Amino acid sequence: MYEIENRGVDRAGVLWDAMRSRADWAGRDVLDVGCGTGFHLPHFAETARSVVGVEPNDALVAIARRRVRRLPSVSVHAGTAGRLPLPDASVDVVHARWAYFFGPGCEPGLAELDRVVRRGGAAFVIDNDPERSTFGGWFRRGFPEVDPRAVERFWSLHGWSRERLEIAWTFDSRDDFEAVVRIELPTAVAEEVLDEHPDATGVDYAVNLWWRRY
């Protein structure tokens, strides 16, 4: 289901364009924190000098390694955001998409970014924007405990900037759409929103691109 979701997220490439405009990774060393099955690693490898994926789940590490086994510039390591298995000052661009860096509580991971990112490098964190879009409304209903203002204060106090972007979920079938909604939202909320949108195969989706230079 996560493979289907990844294929249906931001088919227009809005996120890729926004990150590249801030810090192009061509010829540079990239780290993908929480890389999961390694879905985004080949995209970075098209132009980066090297790409490292770090993932805490051993089963996902194995899948990611199989995905990139023919890409000599890419490696995948078991590890966590709070203890990255990388040397000091070893990467230029960091990417974390819906993984670990959700605001208050991620300070150990931020300290690790301070350690591994070279001077002049940049880091990107992609997360939901609960204050905008149809999906943002669904997210608020499913996760009312998330305080977007507290999250914004956290990132600002740590020296990060925000770019607010509009992307889309776009799926090839209603079945795929329903399956992804059900893995992303609590059961009751998922069923409510599916009933409210009986013919939908996609939805508008607002995200926050948090970023920082080092």
mmCIF file of C-alpha atoms in Angstrom:
data_model
loop_
_atom_site.group_PDB
_atom_site.id
_atom_site.type_symbol
_atom_site.label_atom_id
_atom_site.label_comp_id
_atom_site.label_asym_id
_atom_site.label_seq_id
_atom_site.Cartn_x
_atom_site.Cartn_y
_atom_site.Cartn_z
ATOM 1 C CA MET A 1 0.000 0.000 0.000
ATOM 2 C CA TYR A 2 2.828 2.419 0.717
ATOM 3 C CA GLU A 3 4.251 1.719 -2.739
ATOM 4 C CA ILE A 4 0.882 2.603 -4.242
ATOM 5 C CA GLU A 5 0.744 5.729 -2.104
ATOM 6 C CA ASN A 6 4.232 6.835 -3.114
ATOM 7 C CA ARG A 7 3.357 6.420 -6.784
ATOM 8 C CA GLY A 8 0.227 8.532 -6.313
ATOM 9 C CA VAL A 9 1.794 11.388 -4.329
ATOM 10 C CA ASP A 10 2.739 14.582 -6.150
ATOM 11 C CA ARG A 11 2.868 13.201 -9.686
ATOM 12 C CA ALA A 12 3.484 16.754 -10.913
ATOM 13 C CA GLY A 13 6.801 16.884 -9.019
ATOM 14 C CA VAL A 14 6.041 20.026 -7.007
ATOM 15 C CA LEU A 15 8.094 18.832 -4.035
ATOM 16 C CA TRP A 16 11.081 17.854 -6.153
ATOM 17 C CA ASP A 17 11.102 21.228 -7.885
ATOM 18 C CA ALA A 18 10.816 23.138 -4.598
ATOM 19 C CA MET A 19 13.699 21.254 -2.998
ATOM 20 C CA ARG A 20 15.912 21.468 -6.051
ATOM 21 C CA SER A 21 15.391 25.222 -6.238
ATOM 22 C CA ARG A 22 16.674 25.548 -2.670
ATOM 23 C CA ALA A 23 19.573 23.110 -2.842
ATOM 24 C CA ASP A 24 20.266 21.087 -5.970
ATOM 25 C CA TRP A 25 21.828 17.706 -5.126
ATOM 26 C CA ALA A 26 23.490 17.187 -8.508
ATOM 27 C CA GLY A 27 27.054 16.038 -7.885
ATOM 28 C CA ARG A 28 26.538 16.107 -4.113
ATOM 29 C CA ASP A 29 26.123 13.561 -1.302
ATOM 30 C CA VAL A 30 22.515 12.903 -0.238
ATOM 31 C CA LEU A 31 21.026 11.332 2.886
ATOM 32 C CA ASP A 32 17.419 10.075 2.978
ATOM 33 C CA VAL A 33 16.351 9.662 6.633
ATOM 34 C CA GLY A 34 13.591 7.117 7.141
ATOM 35 C CA CYS A 35 13.906 5.912 3.563
ATOM 36 C CA GLY A 36 11.461 3.014 4.050
ATOM 37 C CA THR A 37 11.504 0.755 1.000
ATOM 38 C CA GLY A 38 13.890 3.146 -0.741
ATOM 39 C CA PHE A 39 11.260 4.560 -3.092
ATOM 40 C CA HIS A 40 12.979 7.939 -3.477
ATOM 41 C CA LEU A 41 16.596 6.747 -3.581
ATOM 42 C CA PRO A 42 16.779 6.101 -7.363
ATOM 43 C CA HIS A 43 15.472 9.590 -8.084
ATOM 44 C CA PHE A 44 18.271 11.186 -6.082
ATOM 45 C CA ALA A 45 20.790 8.793 -7.654
ATOM 46 C CA GLU A 46 20.022 10.120 -11.136
ATOM 47 C CA THR A 47 22.205 13.177 -10.458
ATOM 48 C CA ALA A 48 23.750 12.884 -6.965
ATOM 49 C CA ARG A 49 27.339 11.811 -6.400
ATOM 50 C CA SER A 50 26.233 9.408 -3.673
ATOM 51 C CA VAL A 51 23.011 8.544 -1.871
ATOM 52 C CA VAL A 52 22.617 6.962 1.573
ATOM 53 C CA GLY A 53 19.307 5.706 2.920
ATOM 54 C CA VAL A 54 18.856 5.162 6.648
ATOM 55 C CA GLU A 55 15.899 3.151 7.947
ATOM 56 C CA PRO A 56 15.188 1.620 11.397
ATOM 57 C CA ASN A 57 12.987 -1.259 10.191
ATOM 58 C CA ASP A 58 15.077 -4.270 9.173
ATOM 59 C CA ALA A 59 12.462 -5.645 6.757
ATOM 60 C CA LEU A 60 12.261 -2.303 4.950
ATOM 61 C CA VAL A 61 16.054 -2.063 4.865
ATOM 62 C CA ALA A 62 16.149 -5.391 3.012
ATOM 63 C CA ILE A 63 13.547 -4.198 0.478
ATOM 64 C CA ALA A 64 15.369 -0.910 -0.054
ATOM 65 C CA ARG A 65 18.657 -2.714 -0.636
ATOM 66 C CA ARG A 66 17.049 -4.929 -3.270
ATOM 67 C CA ARG A 67 15.595 -1.859 -4.968
ATOM 68 C CA VAL A 68 19.000 -0.160 -5.350
ATOM 69 C CA ARG A 69 21.211 -3.211 -5.796
ATOM 70 C CA ARG A 70 22.154 -2.156 -9.339
ATOM 71 C CA LEU A 71 22.894 1.461 -8.362
ATOM 72 C CA PRO A 72 26.554 1.583 -7.278
ATOM 73 C CA SER A 73 26.277 5.106 -5.879
ATOM 74 C CA VAL A 74 23.509 4.143 -3.404
ATOM 75 C CA SER A 75 23.766 2.375 -0.053
ATOM 76 C CA VAL A 76 21.183 1.601 2.619
ATOM 77 C CA HIS A 77 21.950 1.288 6.331
ATOM 78 C CA ALA A 78 19.947 0.208 9.346
ATOM 79 C CA GLY A 79 19.820 3.068 11.818
ATOM 80 C CA THR A 80 17.734 5.758 13.434
ATOM 81 C CA ALA A 81 17.438 9.513 13.000
ATOM 82 C CA GLY A 82 18.724 9.965 16.545
ATOM 83 C CA ARG A 83 21.861 7.888 15.871
ATOM 84 C CA LEU A 84 22.753 8.165 12.219
ATOM 85 C CA PRO A 85 25.373 5.609 11.090
ATOM 86 C CA LEU A 86 27.376 8.242 9.194
ATOM 87 C CA PRO A 87 30.623 10.127 9.804
ATOM 88 C CA ASP A 88 30.699 13.782 10.772
ATOM 89 C CA ALA A 89 30.286 16.297 7.933
ATOM 90 C CA SER A 90 29.616 13.590 5.345
ATOM 91 C CA VAL A 91 26.482 14.745 3.475
ATOM 92 C CA ASP A 92 25.353 17.843 1.596
ATOM 93 C CA VAL A 93 21.582 17.388 1.313
ATOM 94 C CA VAL A 94 19.190 15.620 3.701
ATOM 95 C CA HIS A 95 15.672 14.501 2.811
ATOM 96 C CA ALA A 96 13.071 13.289 5.341
ATOM 97 C CA ARG A 97 9.559 12.742 4.007
ATOM 98 C CA TRP A 98 6.843 11.986 6.566
ATOM 99 C CA ALA A 99 9.467 10.367 8.778
ATOM 100 C CA TYR A 100 10.500 11.111 12.387
ATOM 101 C CA PHE A 101 10.808 14.904 12.148
ATOM 102 C CA PHE A 102 7.331 15.906 13.299
ATOM 103 C CA GLY A 103 8.270 18.812 15.579
ATOM 104 C CA PRO A 104 8.700 18.707 19.384
ATOM 105 C CA GLY A 105 10.533 15.553 20.431
ATOM 106 C CA CYS A 106 12.803 15.245 17.407
ATOM 107 C CA GLU A 107 15.689 17.172 18.982
ATOM 108 C CA PRO A 108 18.074 14.148 18.953
ATOM 109 C CA GLY A 109 17.587 13.862 15.209
ATOM 110 C CA LEU A 110 18.194 17.574 14.702
ATOM 111 C CA ALA A 111 21.437 17.263 16.667
ATOM 112 C CA GLU A 112 22.493 14.455 14.349
ATOM 113 C CA LEU A 113 21.784 16.621 11.321
ATOM 114 C CA ASP A 114 24.027 19.290 12.840
ATOM 115 C CA ARG A 115 26.747 16.631 13.033
ATOM 116 C CA VAL A 116 26.511 14.993 9.605
ATOM 117 C CA VAL A 117 25.634 17.900 7.284
ATOM 118 C CA ARG A 118 28.582 19.756 5.806
ATOM 119 C CA ARG A 119 28.841 23.505 5.988
ATOM 120 C CA GLY A 120 26.888 24.926 3.082
ATOM 121 C CA GLY A 121 24.564 21.933 3.014
ATOM 122 C CA ALA A 122 20.805 21.853 3.455
ATOM 123 C CA ALA A 123 18.104 19.670 4.986
ATOM 124 C CA PHE A 124 14.468 19.212 3.953
ATOM 125 C CA VAL A 125 11.602 17.861 6.037
ATOM 126 C CA ILE A 126 8.215 17.216 4.412
ATOM 127 C CA ASP A 127 5.132 16.985 6.623
ATOM 128 C CA ASN A 128 1.375 17.510 6.486
ATOM 129 C CA ASP A 129 -0.119 20.993 6.707
ATOM 130 C CA PRO A 130 -3.304 20.483 8.778
ATOM 131 C CA GLU A 131 -4.428 24.071 8.214
ATOM 132 C CA ARG A 132 -5.106 23.803 4.466
ATOM 133 C CA SER A 133 -6.543 21.523 1.786
ATOM 134 C CA THR A 134 -9.096 18.749 1.811
ATOM 135 C CA PHE A 135 -6.616 16.245 3.162
ATOM 136 C CA GLY A 136 -5.541 18.753 5.827
ATOM 137 C CA GLY A 137 -9.122 18.772 7.101
ATOM 138 C CA TRP A 138 -9.151 14.991 7.176
ATOM 139 C CA PHE A 139 -5.854 15.009 9.065
ATOM 140 C CA ARG A 140 -7.248 17.397 11.706
ATOM 141 C CA ARG A 141 -10.218 15.107 12.211
ATOM 142 C CA GLY A 142 -8.032 12.050 12.532
ATOM 143 C CA PHE A 143 -5.277 13.557 14.662
ATOM 144 C CA PRO A 144 -6.734 16.434 16.710
ATOM 145 C CA GLU A 145 -3.855 16.183 19.165
ATOM 146 C CA VAL A 146 -1.462 17.658 16.593
ATOM 147 C CA ASP A 147 -1.111 21.412 17.217
ATOM 148 C CA PRO A 148 0.107 23.021 13.972
ATOM 149 C CA ARG A 149 0.971 26.274 15.756
ATOM 150 C CA ALA A 150 3.195 24.432 18.247
ATOM 151 C CA VAL A 151 4.902 22.626 15.363
ATOM 152 C CA GLU A 152 5.484 25.922 13.567
ATOM 153 C CA ARG A 153 6.973 27.503 16.710
ATOM 154 C CA PHE A 154 9.270 24.519 17.163
ATOM 155 C CA TRP A 155 10.752 24.704 13.673
ATOM 156 C CA SER A 156 11.079 28.479 13.775
ATOM 157 C CA LEU A 157 12.904 28.397 17.097
ATOM 158 C CA HIS A 158 15.346 25.868 15.640
ATOM 159 C CA GLY A 159 16.164 28.080 12.658
ATOM 160 C CA TRP A 160 14.112 26.351 9.970
ATOM 161 C CA SER A 161 12.036 28.053 7.297
ATOM 162 C CA ARG A 162 8.776 26.890 5.763
ATOM 163 C CA GLU A 163 7.469 26.753 2.223
ATOM 164 C CA ARG A 164 3.770 25.932 2.019
ATOM 165 C CA LEU A 165 3.013 23.808 -1.020
ATOM 166 C CA GLU A 166 -0.034 22.312 -2.688
ATOM 167 C CA ILE A 167 0.346 18.827 -4.116
ATOM 168 C CA ALA A 168 -2.164 16.047 -4.816
ATOM 169 C CA TRP A 169 -2.872 12.407 -4.217
ATOM 170 C CA THR A 170 -3.814 10.961 -7.633
ATOM 171 C CA PHE A 171 -4.564 7.254 -7.886
ATOM 172 C CA ASP A 172 -5.368 4.977 -10.795
ATOM 173 C CA SER A 173 -8.399 3.382 -9.174
ATOM 174 C CA ARG A 174 -10.958 3.861 -6.433
ATOM 175 C CA ASP A 175 -9.649 0.715 -4.723
ATOM 176 C CA ASP A 176 -6.168 2.203 -4.464
ATOM 177 C CA PHE A 177 -7.554 5.475 -3.137
ATOM 178 C CA GLU A 178 -9.632 3.732 -0.463
ATOM 179 C CA ALA A 179 -6.736 1.526 0.613
ATOM 180 C CA VAL A 180 -4.370 4.478 1.065
ATOM 181 C CA VAL A 181 -6.943 6.546 2.974
ATOM 182 C CA ARG A 182 -7.438 3.601 5.322
ATOM 183 C CA ILE A 183 -3.727 3.269 6.129
ATOM 184 C CA GLU A 184 -3.276 7.000 6.706
ATOM 185 C CA LEU A 185 -6.296 7.838 8.882
ATOM 186 C CA PRO A 186 -7.918 6.235 11.935
ATOM 187 C CA THR A 187 -10.589 3.752 10.898
ATOM 188 C CA ALA A 188 -13.658 5.796 11.849
ATOM 189 C CA VAL A 189 -12.396 8.955 10.151
ATOM 190 C CA ALA A 190 -11.294 7.033 7.061
ATOM 191 C CA GLU A 191 -14.750 5.548 6.613
ATOM 192 C CA GLU A 192 -16.394 8.938 7.152
ATOM 193 C CA VAL A 193 -14.348 10.717 4.516
ATOM 194 C CA LEU A 194 -14.737 7.888 2.022
ATOM 195 C CA ASP A 195 -18.511 8.059 2.460
ATOM 196 C CA GLU A 196 -18.351 11.836 1.925
ATOM 197 C CA HIS A 197 -16.360 11.430 -1.321
ATOM 198 C CA PRO A 198 -17.904 8.335 -2.926
ATOM 199 C CA ASP A 199 -16.456 8.819 -6.416
ATOM 200 C CA ALA A 200 -13.029 10.252 -5.607
ATOM 201 C CA THR A 201 -9.776 8.690 -6.754
ATOM 202 C CA GLY A 202 -7.623 11.539 -5.457
ATOM 203 C CA VAL A 203 -7.591 14.628 -3.282
ATOM 204 C CA ASP A 204 -5.892 17.995 -2.979
ATOM 205 C CA TYR A 205 -3.162 17.897 -0.352
ATOM 206 C CA ALA A 206 -1.233 20.702 1.374
ATOM 207 C CA VAL A 207 2.219 20.094 2.821
ATOM 208 C CA ASN A 208 4.871 22.000 4.681
ATOM 209 C CA LEU A 209 8.381 21.880 3.295
ATOM 210 C CA TRP A 210 10.594 22.767 6.244
ATOM 211 C CA TRP A 211 14.174 23.534 5.245
ATOM 212 C CA ARG A 212 17.409 24.823 6.661
ATOM 213 C CA ARG A 213 20.892 25.694 5.444
ATOM 214 C CA TYR A 214 23.984 24.771 7.473
#
